[in-house]
Amino acid sequence: MIQQELIQENELKEMRQVYAETLLELATKDSQVIALEADLMSAISTNKMKSKIPDQLINVGIMEANMMGVAAGLSLTGRIPFVHTFAQFATRRAFDQLFVSLGYAKLNVKILGSDAGVTAEHNGGTHMAFEDIGLMRLIPNATVYEASDSTMLKALLKQSYEEYGVHYIRTIRKKAVKLYSEGETFPKGKGKVLREGSDVALIASGIMTAEALKAAVELKKQGIEAMVIDMYSIKPIDSELLVEAAKQTGKVITIENHNVIGGLGSAVAETLGENYPVPIKRMGIREQFGQVGLTDYLKDYYQLTSEHIVKEVRAFL
Amino acid sequence: MDLLEELEQIRDEIRLWTLKELDHLGFGHYGGSLSIVEALAVLYGDVMNVRPDQKEDPDRDFFILSKGHGGPALYATLAVKGFIDYEWLYTLNQNGTKLPSHPDRNLTPGVEMTTGSLGQGISVAAGVALSHKLAGRGSYTYTIVGDGELNEGQCWEAIQFAAHHKLSHLFVLVDDNKKQLDGLTVDICNPFDFVEKFRAFGFEAVRVDGSNMREIRQAILTGKKQTEKPVAIILDTLKGQGVPYLEEKADNHHLRPSKQDQAAIEEAIALLEKRATKEAVK
C-alpha cells in the first residue's frame, strides 16, 4: 500500500542496514554475487557481513578507478558485482572507468552511490554529489534509480540483480521517512503517484519525495490540490505518467536533492518538452557547490524544504 | 618443426599482417603495435590456452590488451590464430568495421575486453584473475601494458590490488619500448626502473629482451612457478620492432607514412611475404 498522507515517522532501519542485509541475502543465495567496497565498508554497514561471506565481499582499498575495473573483470567471468562508495566517488571520480570498462564494454554491474546530495552533511562540498544522476544518465543504456525509502531500496537492489546491465542506485545512508509498505513493487521506467491532484504536479525523488508530500498536505489546507509523484526511475523515465500528470495539472514542479542540470528536473523537462510542453519549475541546486552542515540546515539553505515548495507552488499558480 | 621455428613463423605472420592492415588503412599506431608482436606470438602461439572453437570455455586463459592502441597487432594475431578471417584486417578502422583502432569485446571474436582508455585494462585483468582464483580455476590472465601507460595512476592501483590478493596467475607484460606519443618516456615522466618498482609493489619482476621469444617464453614458464605473487615481465622492446627502418625513425608512435616511409614499409612487407612463402614450402 502507498501512504496517501505523510507518515511523520522515520523508518526503523537505516538505509545502509537494508543495503547490507539485502546484499547478504543475494550473496547467500547466489555465489556469483560479489560486493566491492573502497574503504567505506563500515560506513555502509557491510563490514558486519564479512565473516558470513568472506569471499564475496572484497575491500579493494581507496582506489575507486581500480574498483570499477575489477568489477568489469568480475563481470567478464560471469559474476555479478555490487559496487558501493559515496555517490561522488562512484560517479565523478571513476567516471571514465565506469563509462568505458563497464558501460561501453556492456558489462553487468550494480552501483550504490550513498550519501546523496545534502545528506553528505559534515563531509561537505568535496563529498556532496549534486551531479551523480546527471553523469549516470549520460551513459548509454544505464539504468538510474533514486531510492526514497527502505522498501524501495530493497526492491531496487533485487530487481537490479535480476537484470543484466549497468544499474546505478542513489541513496542516503541513514533513516529515510517511511513511504511504502512491504511488498510494494517498483517497476523500472515507472513512477508512483502518491497523491492525486489537479492544480499542480510535484515530481520528486529520494528524500525530496517526503518533502513534496508534506508540502501537498499544507497546500490542501490552502485549497490547492497538488499531485505528488515519486519518480524513482529517473532513467528510463515514465513519460506516459509525466504526460498524464501534465495534462491533468497543466503545471509541473520538479524537486531534487541534485543539480537542476542533468538530474530529475532535466529529465522531466526533456520528456515533457518533446511530448507535452507545459510550464515547468525546477527546484534543486543551481550553480552551487555543497558545503558542511546538517541535512535540515542544508535543505533549508538550498530551498528544498516543504515550506519552500509551498512558496514555489503559490508563486507558480 | 621445433617450437621456436613454429613461433618464428607465427611472429612473422603477425608482423606481416600488422603491417599489411596498417598499410591498407594508410595510417595508425605502427610503433606500439610492432613492439608487442613477439610477446603476442609467444602467448597465442604457445603458452595460452585459447582456441577459436572454445571462445566461451570458462577454463580458458584470458588476454587483455591494456594498451589498446596496439589493437592492430592483436587483430593480426587473432587472424593468424583463426578467430577472424584475414580479409577482416583490411577493414581496420574503416566505417562500420568490426576492427576499431582500439579493441572492442562486443565487435571482434577473441577480443576479451574493450580497452583503449589507458590504465583500465590492467584493472580488469586483475578482476578476472581474482575471479578465477576465487573459483579455484587454474587458468591464467595475461595483460600487456605500455610503458607510457604506466604513467596512469590506475595501473598502480591495480598493481597494489593484485599483489595484495596474491594473484599469482596474473601476468603483466610491460611493453617497454621507451617512447610515448610525445617523445621518450624518460623525458616526459621518468619511469626509473620498472623491475625495482614492480618488486617494491610486491610483484615478481624480471626484464627480458622483448624481441627474443625464447626469453619471453622462459620468463612466463618461470613465473608460473610462483604461487604467491603476480608476475611482471618487462619487455625490452623498440617501437617499430622488427622493421629496421621504423625502429630507427624518431617519431614512430603513430604514423601517416611519407613516400619514403611507404617504400620502406612495403619493402618490409615484401620481405616478410617472401619469408612466409619459403616457410610454407618448407
Coordinates of C-alpha atoms in Angstrom, one line a residue, chain B residues 4 10-11 72 88 110 129 134 173 257:
Chain B
L4 CA 60.9 -22.0 -31.8
I10 CA 53.7 -17.1 -36.2
R11 CA 55.7 -14.0 -35.3
P72 CA 46.2 -3.9 -35.0
W88 CA 38.7 -8.5 -41.9
G110 CA 38.6 -13.3 -29.5
A129 CA 42.4 -13.1 -12.1
L134 CA 38.1 -17.4 -6.0
L173 CA 53.8 -7.8 -19.6
P257 CA 53.7 7.4 -43.8

